[in-house]
Amino acid sequence: MHVNYVYILECRDGTLYTGWTTDIDRRLEEHNTGLGCKYTRSRYPVKLRHLEEFATKEEALSREIAIKKLSRSQKLELIKDSGSEEGVGIMKKGFIIREALPNDAAKLLDYTQQVGSETHNLTFGAEGIPFTVEEEERFLESIQKNKKAKIYLALSPEAEIVGNATIQAFSRERTQHRANIAISVKKKYWGQGIATALMQQMIDFTRSIGVELITLEVLSENQRAISLYEKFGFEKFGCLEHFYKLDGEYYAADYMRLEL
């Protein structure tokens, strides 16, 4: 299953270009090396300013045509509305947010080992997620088929996974209005707006599937993350004192919620 992307680029001369692709990483590299379309060959390097994803090629092409019909001011307004200033800022630097694909499995497992070794804020350590590459591929395939779940990746201009976000809505009728989320970012990239962009992406997705309530767990001492969540309107509604145990020490976690 391919994800279809519609994107807006800002070219070196300040003009905007809209395109469609199923491989955003490869296409950005082509646009930035003079191998892209005729329009960008004389205007690179380019910066990714806006990105949307669609399940089918038909939907993506229809959206591409609609965006191309917009005036420059309307496109700039669309870029402005696509996320917070920080989120748009990371795209200006060449970072992108996209859905995780099965062929990301090996890189994603390596990512979990690195972020797990950098902080004790997560429920796993340097061991990462105990899946084989094949198991992770099957898991990512199952997520792709699940209309109520997403795994998003934040990628650097060099296609390095620098952030990850997971969202899972409940499937049962009585709880399908709820979803749980989780975010992690490599320590080297903290404070660059990546978690903000991932959070905005998840909130947009949950709204699109009719979710009314988002919940998450965060270590009570992780004030950096709590401040981010509060910025989006999350509120604390509980605390578990012995959330997990590491090296004989217990750590508490806050439960937070956001009503959409």
PDB file of N, CA and C in Angstrom, residues 78-156:
ATOM      1  N   LEU A  78      -2.373  28.561   3.232  1.00  0.00           N
ATOM      2  CA  LEU A  78      -2.451  27.118   3.461  1.00  0.00           C
ATOM      3  C   LEU A  78      -1.226  26.632   4.220  1.00  0.00           C
ATOM      4  N   ILE A  79      -0.054  27.126   3.830  1.00  0.00           N
ATOM      5  CA  ILE A  79       1.185  26.768   4.520  1.00  0.00           C
ATOM      6  C   ILE A  79       1.126  27.221   5.974  1.00  0.00           C
ATOM      7  N   LYS A  80       0.644  28.432   6.185  1.00  0.00           N
ATOM      8  CA  LYS A  80       0.542  28.982   7.539  1.00  0.00           C
ATOM      9  C   LYS A  80      -0.381  28.147   8.406  1.00  0.00           C
ATOM     10  N   ASP A  81      -1.488  27.665   7.816  1.00  0.00           N
ATOM     11  CA  ASP A  81      -2.488  26.920   8.575  1.00  0.00           C
ATOM     12  C   ASP A  81      -2.126  25.452   8.766  1.00  0.00           C
ATOM     13  N   SER A  82      -1.058  24.986   8.116  1.00  0.00           N
ATOM     14  CA  SER A  82      -0.744  23.551   8.161  1.00  0.00           C
ATOM     15  C   SER A  82      -0.125  23.116   9.472  1.00  0.00           C
ATOM     16  N   GLY A  83       0.217  24.041  10.329  1.00  0.00           N
ATOM     17  CA  GLY A  83       0.793  23.674  11.618  1.00  0.00           C
ATOM     18  C   GLY A  83       1.259  24.903  12.350  1.00  0.00           C
ATOM     19  N   SER A  84       1.840  24.693  13.523  1.00  0.00           N
ATOM     20  CA  SER A  84       2.337  25.812  14.309  1.00  0.00           C
ATOM     21  C   SER A  84       3.572  26.397  13.655  1.00  0.00           C
ATOM     22  N   GLU A  85       4.007  27.543  14.133  1.00  0.00           N
ATOM     23  CA  GLU A  85       5.204  28.179  13.590  1.00  0.00           C
ATOM     24  C   GLU A  85       6.401  27.250  13.706  1.00  0.00           C
ATOM     25  N   GLU A  86       6.504  26.529  14.824  1.00  0.00           N
ATOM     26  CA  GLU A  86       7.618  25.606  15.005  1.00  0.00           C
ATOM     27  C   GLU A  86       7.533  24.462  14.015  1.00  0.00           C
ATOM     28  N   GLY A  87       6.318  23.920  13.832  1.00  0.00           N
ATOM     29  CA  GLY A  87       6.153  22.795  12.926  1.00  0.00           C
ATOM     30  C   GLY A  87       6.503  23.164  11.501  1.00  0.00           C
ATOM     31  N   VAL A  88       6.028  24.329  11.042  1.00  0.00           N
ATOM     32  CA  VAL A  88       6.374  24.791   9.710  1.00  0.00           C
ATOM     33  C   VAL A  88       7.868  25.052   9.626  1.00  0.00           C
ATOM     34  N   GLY A  89       8.429  25.533  10.731  1.00  0.00           N
ATOM     35  CA  GLY A  89       9.855  25.830  10.755  1.00  0.00           C
ATOM     36  C   GLY A  89      10.723  24.626  10.471  1.00  0.00           C
ATOM     37  N   ILE A  90      10.361  23.451  10.998  1.00  0.00           N
ATOM     38  CA  ILE A  90      11.199  22.283  10.738  1.00  0.00           C
ATOM     39  C   ILE A  90      11.082  21.862   9.289  1.00  0.00           C
ATOM     40  N   MET A  91       9.920  22.098   8.649  1.00  0.00           N
ATOM     41  CA  MET A  91       9.799  21.761   7.242  1.00  0.00           C
ATOM     42  C   MET A  91      10.631  22.707   6.386  1.00  0.00           C
ATOM     43  N   LYS A  92      10.746  23.962   6.816  1.00  0.00           N
ATOM     44  CA  LYS A  92      11.600  24.905   6.097  1.00  0.00           C
ATOM     45  C   LYS A  92      13.044  24.413   6.083  1.00  0.00           C
ATOM     46  N   LYS A  93      13.434  23.720   7.132  1.00  0.00           N
ATOM     47  CA  LYS A  93      14.801  23.218   7.229  1.00  0.00           C
ATOM     48  C   LYS A  93      14.983  21.908   6.474  1.00  0.00           C
ATOM     49  N   GLY A  94      13.936  21.412   5.837  1.00  0.00           N
ATOM     50  CA  GLY A  94      14.047  20.177   5.073  1.00  0.00           C
ATOM     51  C   GLY A  94      13.564  18.948   5.794  1.00  0.00           C
ATOM     52  N   PHE A  95      13.077  19.093   7.035  1.00  0.00           N
ATOM     53  CA  PHE A  95      12.512  17.958   7.758  1.00  0.00           C
ATOM     54  C   PHE A  95      11.112  17.674   7.215  1.00  0.00           C
ATOM     55  N   ILE A  96      10.689  16.421   7.300  1.00  0.00           N
ATOM     56  CA  ILE A  96       9.333  16.084   6.887  1.00  0.00           C
ATOM     57  C   ILE A  96       8.690  15.168   7.926  1.00  0.00           C
ATOM     58  N   ILE A  97       7.371  15.177   7.939  1.00  0.00           N
ATOM     59  CA  ILE A  97       6.586  14.251   8.749  1.00  0.00           C
ATOM     60  C   ILE A  97       5.811  13.371   7.784  1.00  0.00           C
ATOM     61  N   ARG A  98       5.933  12.065   7.920  1.00  0.00           N
ATOM     62  CA  ARG A  98       5.175  11.163   7.053  1.00  0.00           C
ATOM     63  C   ARG A  98       4.809   9.900   7.811  1.00  0.00           C
ATOM     64  N   GLU A  99       3.906   9.121   7.217  1.00  0.00           N
ATOM     65  CA  GLU A  99       3.479   7.862   7.805  1.00  0.00           C
ATOM     66  C   GLU A  99       4.596   6.828   7.694  1.00  0.00           C
ATOM     67  N   ALA A 100       4.762   6.010   8.722  1.00  0.00           N
ATOM     68  CA  ALA A 100       5.747   4.928   8.681  1.00  0.00           C
ATOM     69  C   ALA A 100       5.283   3.839   7.720  1.00  0.00           C
ATOM     70  N   LEU A 101       6.223   3.291   6.956  1.00  0.00           N
ATOM     71  CA  LEU A 101       5.945   2.244   5.981  1.00  0.00           C
ATOM     72  C   LEU A 101       6.678   0.967   6.388  1.00  0.00           C
ATOM     73  N   PRO A 102       6.238  -0.191   5.895  1.00  0.00           N
ATOM     74  CA  PRO A 102       6.901  -1.451   6.263  1.00  0.00           C
ATOM     75  C   PRO A 102       8.404  -1.452   6.007  1.00  0.00           C
ATOM     76  N   ASN A 103       8.853  -0.780   4.943  1.00  0.00           N
ATOM     77  CA  ASN A 103      10.292  -0.780   4.665  1.00  0.00           C
ATOM     78  C   ASN A 103      11.088   0.144   5.588  1.00  0.00           C
ATOM     79  N   ASP A 104      10.395   0.793   6.533  1.00  0.00           N
ATOM     80  CA  ASP A 104      11.079   1.580   7.570  1.00  0.00           C
ATOM     81  C   ASP A 104      11.446   0.725   8.778  1.00  0.00           C
ATOM     82  N   ALA A 105      11.067  -0.554   8.767  1.00  0.00           N
ATOM     83  CA  ALA A 105      11.160  -1.397   9.961  1.00  0.00           C
ATOM     84  C   ALA A 105      12.548  -1.399  10.595  1.00  0.00           C
ATOM     85  N   ALA A 106      13.578  -1.681   9.812  1.00  0.00           N
ATOM     86  CA  ALA A 106      14.930  -1.788  10.377  1.00  0.00           C
ATOM     87  C   ALA A 106      15.380  -0.460  10.984  1.00  0.00           C
ATOM     88  N   LYS A 107      15.165   0.634  10.260  1.00  0.00           N
ATOM     89  CA  LYS A 107      15.560   1.952  10.766  1.00  0.00           C
ATOM     90  C   LYS A 107      14.778   2.328  12.016  1.00  0.00           C
ATOM     91  N   LEU A 108      13.513   1.941  12.050  1.00  0.00           N
ATOM     92  CA  LEU A 108      12.684   2.291  13.203  1.00  0.00           C
ATOM     93  C   LEU A 108      13.122   1.522  14.444  1.00  0.00           C
ATOM     94  N   LEU A 109      13.503   0.263  14.278  1.00  0.00           N
ATOM     95  CA  LEU A 109      14.010  -0.513  15.415  1.00  0.00           C
ATOM     96  C   LEU A 109      15.315   0.084  15.933  1.00  0.00           C
ATOM     97  N   ASP A 110      16.197   0.491  15.022  1.00  0.00           N
ATOM     98  CA  ASP A 110      17.442   1.153  15.437  1.00  0.00           C
ATOM     99  C   ASP A 110      17.136   2.453  16.181  1.00  0.00           C
ATOM    100  N   TYR A 111      16.137   3.168  15.692  1.00  0.00           N
ATOM    101  CA  TYR A 111      15.734   4.425  16.334  1.00  0.00           C
ATOM    102  C   TYR A 111      15.292   4.184  17.773  1.00  0.00           C
ATOM    103  N   THR A 112      14.471   3.157  18.001  1.00  0.00           N
ATOM    104  CA  THR A 112      13.985   2.905  19.367  1.00  0.00           C
ATOM    105  C   THR A 112      15.134   2.558  20.307  1.00  0.00           C
ATOM    106  N   GLN A 113      16.151   1.873  19.800  1.00  0.00           N
ATOM    107  CA  GLN A 113      17.307   1.560  20.643  1.00  0.00           C
ATOM    108  C   GLN A 113      18.059   2.827  21.024  1.00  0.00           C
ATOM    109  N   GLN A 114      18.179   3.752  20.069  1.00  0.00           N
ATOM    110  CA  GLN A 114      18.908   4.985  20.380  1.00  0.00           C
ATOM    111  C   GLN A 114      18.144   5.857  21.366  1.00  0.00           C
ATOM    112  N   VAL A 115      16.853   6.109  21.097  1.00  0.00           N
ATOM    113  CA  VAL A 115      16.114   6.990  22.012  1.00  0.00           C
ATOM    114  C   VAL A 115      15.955   6.344  23.382  1.00  0.00           C
ATOM    115  N   GLY A 116      15.870   5.010  23.411  1.00  0.00           N
ATOM    116  CA  GLY A 116      15.764   4.319  24.689  1.00  0.00           C
ATOM    117  C   GLY A 116      17.018   4.448  25.529  1.00  0.00           C
ATOM    118  N   SER A 117      18.164   4.614  24.857  1.00  0.00           N
ATOM    119  CA  SER A 117      19.435   4.742  25.576  1.00  0.00           C
ATOM    120  C   SER A 117      19.714   6.171  26.028  1.00  0.00           C
ATOM    121  N   GLU A 118      18.957   7.147  25.502  1.00  0.00           N
ATOM    122  CA  GLU A 118      19.257   8.555  25.758  1.00  0.00           C
ATOM    123  C   GLU A 118      18.510   9.143  26.951  1.00  0.00           C
ATOM    124  N   THR A 119      17.452   8.491  27.388  1.00  0.00           N
ATOM    125  CA  THR A 119      16.620   9.046  28.458  1.00  0.00           C
ATOM    126  C   THR A 119      15.872   7.929  29.157  1.00  0.00           C
ATOM    127  N   HIS A 120      15.456   8.162  30.395  1.00  0.00           N
ATOM    128  CA  HIS A 120      14.611   7.180  31.074  1.00  0.00           C
ATOM    129  C   HIS A 120      13.145   7.612  31.043  1.00  0.00           C
ATOM    130  N   ASN A 121      12.817   8.534  30.144  1.00  0.00           N
ATOM    131  CA  ASN A 121      11.434   9.001  30.033  1.00  0.00           C
ATOM    132  C   ASN A 121      10.518   7.997  29.346  1.00  0.00           C
ATOM    133  N   LEU A 122      11.106   6.994  28.695  1.00  0.00           N
ATOM    134  CA  LEU A 122      10.324   6.019  27.944  1.00  0.00           C
ATOM    135  C   LEU A 122      10.162   4.731  28.741  1.00  0.00           C
ATOM    136  N   THR A 123       9.257   3.878  28.302  1.00  0.00           N
ATOM    137  CA  THR A 123       9.012   2.617  29.009  1.00  0.00           C
ATOM    138  C   THR A 123       9.959   1.517  28.559  1.00  0.00           C
ATOM    139  N   PHE A 124      10.923   1.841  27.708  1.00  0.00           N
ATOM    140  CA  PHE A 124      11.956   0.892  27.289  1.00  0.00           C
ATOM    141  C   PHE A 124      13.301   1.599  27.319  1.00  0.00           C
ATOM    142  N   GLY A 125      14.362   0.812  27.370  1.00  0.00           N
ATOM    143  CA  GLY A 125      15.708   1.365  27.413  1.00  0.00           C
ATOM    144  C   GLY A 125      16.463   1.108  26.128  1.00  0.00           C
ATOM    145  N   ALA A 126      17.774   0.886  26.250  1.00  0.00           N
ATOM    146  CA  ALA A 126      18.621   0.696  25.079  1.00  0.00           C
ATOM    147  C   ALA A 126      18.277  -0.556  24.294  1.00  0.00           C
ATOM    148  N   GLU A 127      17.491  -1.449  24.908  1.00  0.00           N
ATOM    149  CA  GLU A 127      17.079  -2.658  24.180  1.00  0.00           C
ATOM    150  C   GLU A 127      16.060  -2.341  23.093  1.00  0.00           C
ATOM    151  N   GLY A 128      15.409  -1.174  23.203  1.00  0.00           N
ATOM    152  CA  GLY A 128      14.425  -0.787  22.205  1.00  0.00           C
ATOM    153  C   GLY A 128      13.192  -1.662  22.251  1.00  0.00           C
ATOM    154  N   ILE A 129      12.546  -1.815  21.106  1.00  0.00           N
ATOM    155  CA  ILE A 129      11.361  -2.659  20.984  1.00  0.00           C
ATOM    156  C   ILE A 129      11.809  -4.066  20.607  1.00  0.00           C
ATOM    157  N   PRO A 130      11.416  -5.087  21.370  1.00  0.00           N
ATOM    158  CA  PRO A 130      11.926  -6.449  21.151  1.00  0.00           C
ATOM    159  C   PRO A 130      11.271  -7.172  19.981  1.00  0.00           C
ATOM    160  N   PHE A 131      11.341  -6.576  18.785  1.00  0.00           N
ATOM    161  CA  PHE A 131      10.832  -7.196  17.566  1.00  0.00           C
ATOM    162  C   PHE A 131      11.993  -7.510  16.640  1.00  0.00           C
ATOM    163  N   THR A 132      11.841  -8.545  15.824  1.00  0.00           N
ATOM    164  CA  THR A 132      12.751  -8.735  14.700  1.00  0.00           C
ATOM    165  C   THR A 132      12.310  -7.781  13.592  1.00  0.00           C
ATOM    166  N   VAL A 133      13.159  -7.615  12.580  1.00  0.00           N
ATOM    167  CA  VAL A 133      12.791  -6.746  11.466  1.00  0.00           C
ATOM    168  C   VAL A 133      11.522  -7.256  10.790  1.00  0.00           C
ATOM    169  N   GLU A 134      11.434  -8.576  10.636  1.00  0.00           N
ATOM    170  CA  GLU A 134      10.254  -9.164   9.987  1.00  0.00           C
ATOM    171  C   GLU A 134       8.994  -8.908  10.815  1.00  0.00           C
ATOM    172  N   GLU A 135       9.100  -9.032  12.126  1.00  0.00           N
ATOM    173  CA  GLU A 135       7.947  -8.774  12.994  1.00  0.00           C
ATOM    174  C   GLU A 135       7.532  -7.305  12.926  1.00  0.00           C
ATOM    175  N   GLU A 136       8.518  -6.420  12.896  1.00  0.00           N
ATOM    176  CA  GLU A 136       8.213  -4.995  12.807  1.00  0.00           C
ATOM    177  C   GLU A 136       7.564  -4.658  11.464  1.00  0.00           C
ATOM    178  N   GLU A 137       8.029  -5.293  10.394  1.00  0.00           N
ATOM    179  CA  GLU A 137       7.420  -5.081   9.080  1.00  0.00           C
ATOM    180  C   GLU A 137       5.948  -5.475   9.095  1.00  0.00           C
ATOM    181  N   ARG A 138       5.661  -6.642   9.683  1.00  0.00           N
ATOM    182  CA  ARG A 138       4.270  -7.102   9.748  1.00  0.00           C
ATOM    183  C   ARG A 138       3.423  -6.159  10.608  1.00  0.00           C
ATOM    184  N   PHE A 139       4.029  -5.664  11.689  1.00  0.00           N
ATOM    185  CA  PHE A 139       3.309  -4.724  12.553  1.00  0.00           C
ATOM    186  C   PHE A 139       2.970  -3.443  11.796  1.00  0.00           C
ATOM    187  N   LEU A 140       3.934  -2.906  11.055  1.00  0.00           N
ATOM    188  CA  LEU A 140       3.704  -1.679  10.299  1.00  0.00           C
ATOM    189  C   LEU A 140       2.675  -1.897   9.194  1.00  0.00           C
ATOM    190  N   GLU A 141       2.679  -3.084   8.611  1.00  0.00           N
ATOM    191  CA  GLU A 141       1.663  -3.416   7.608  1.00  0.00           C
ATOM    192  C   GLU A 141       0.272  -3.417   8.239  1.00  0.00           C
ATOM    193  N   SER A 142       0.184  -3.959   9.453  1.00  0.00           N
ATOM    194  CA  SER A 142      -1.117  -3.998  10.133  1.00  0.00           C
ATOM    195  C   SER A 142      -1.600  -2.594  10.481  1.00  0.00           C
ATOM    196  N   ILE A 143      -0.668  -1.714  10.839  1.00  0.00           N
ATOM    197  CA  ILE A 143      -1.038  -0.329  11.142  1.00  0.00           C
ATOM    198  C   ILE A 143      -1.566   0.364   9.885  1.00  0.00           C
ATOM    199  N   GLN A 144      -0.925   0.093   8.738  1.00  0.00           N
ATOM    200  CA  GLN A 144      -1.378   0.693   7.484  1.00  0.00           C
ATOM    201  C   GLN A 144      -2.816   0.311   7.155  1.00  0.00           C
ATOM    202  N   LYS A 145      -3.186  -0.908   7.519  1.00  0.00           N
ATOM    203  CA  LYS A 145      -4.532  -1.404   7.207  1.00  0.00           C
ATOM    204  C   LYS A 145      -5.568  -0.950   8.237  1.00  0.00           C
ATOM    205  N   ASN A 146      -5.086  -0.435   9.365  1.00  0.00           N
ATOM    206  CA  ASN A 146      -5.972  -0.013  10.451  1.00  0.00           C
ATOM    207  C   ASN A 146      -6.352   1.457  10.259  1.00  0.00           C
ATOM    208  N   LYS A 147      -7.612   1.726  10.006  1.00  0.00           N
ATOM    209  CA  LYS A 147      -8.058   3.090   9.747  1.00  0.00           C
ATOM    210  C   LYS A 147      -8.071   3.957  11.004  1.00  0.00           C
ATOM    211  N   LYS A 148      -7.880   3.344  12.164  1.00  0.00           N
ATOM    212  CA  LYS A 148      -7.925   4.088  13.420  1.00  0.00           C
ATOM    213  C   LYS A 148      -6.565   4.153  14.115  1.00  0.00           C
ATOM    214  N   ALA A 149      -5.504   3.903  13.370  1.00  0.00           N
ATOM    215  CA  ALA A 149      -4.158   3.945  13.952  1.00  0.00           C
ATOM    216  C   ALA A 149      -3.177   4.531  12.945  1.00  0.00           C
ATOM    217  N   LYS A 150      -2.151   5.186  13.459  1.00  0.00           N
ATOM    218  CA  LYS A 150      -1.092   5.735  12.617  1.00  0.00           C
ATOM    219  C   LYS A 150       0.219   5.708  13.383  1.00  0.00           C
ATOM    220  N   ILE A 151       1.303   5.518  12.655  1.00  0.00           N
ATOM    221  CA  ILE A 151       2.646   5.752  13.181  1.00  0.00           C
ATOM    222  C   ILE A 151       3.291   6.769  12.256  1.00  0.00           C
ATOM    223  N   TYR A 152       3.684   7.899  12.819  1.00  0.00           N
ATOM    224  CA  TYR A 152       4.314   8.952  12.033  1.00  0.00           C
ATOM    225  C   TYR A 152       5.806   9.021  12.354  1.00  0.00           C
ATOM    226  N   LEU A 153       6.574   9.367  11.335  1.00  0.00           N
ATOM    227  CA  LEU A 153       8.014   9.557  11.490  1.00  0.00           C
ATOM    228  C   LEU A 153       8.378  10.990  11.138  1.00  0.00           C
ATOM    229  N   ALA A 154       9.306  11.553  11.896  1.00  0.00           N
ATOM    230  CA  ALA A 154       9.926  12.820  11.524  1.00  0.00           C
ATOM    231  C   ALA A 154      11.287  12.474  10.942  1.00  0.00           C
ATOM    232  N   LEU A 155      11.548  12.947   9.726  1.00  0.00           N
ATOM    233  CA  LEU A 155      12.789  12.615   9.029  1.00  0.00           C
ATOM    234  C   LEU A 155      13.611  13.870   8.780  1.00  0.00           C
ATOM    235  N   SER A 156      14.909  13.744   8.965  1.00  0.00           N
ATOM    236  CA  SER A 156      15.826  14.839   8.681  1.00  0.00           C
ATOM    237  C   SER A 156      16.012  14.950   7.169  1.00  0.00           C
TER     238      SER A 156
END
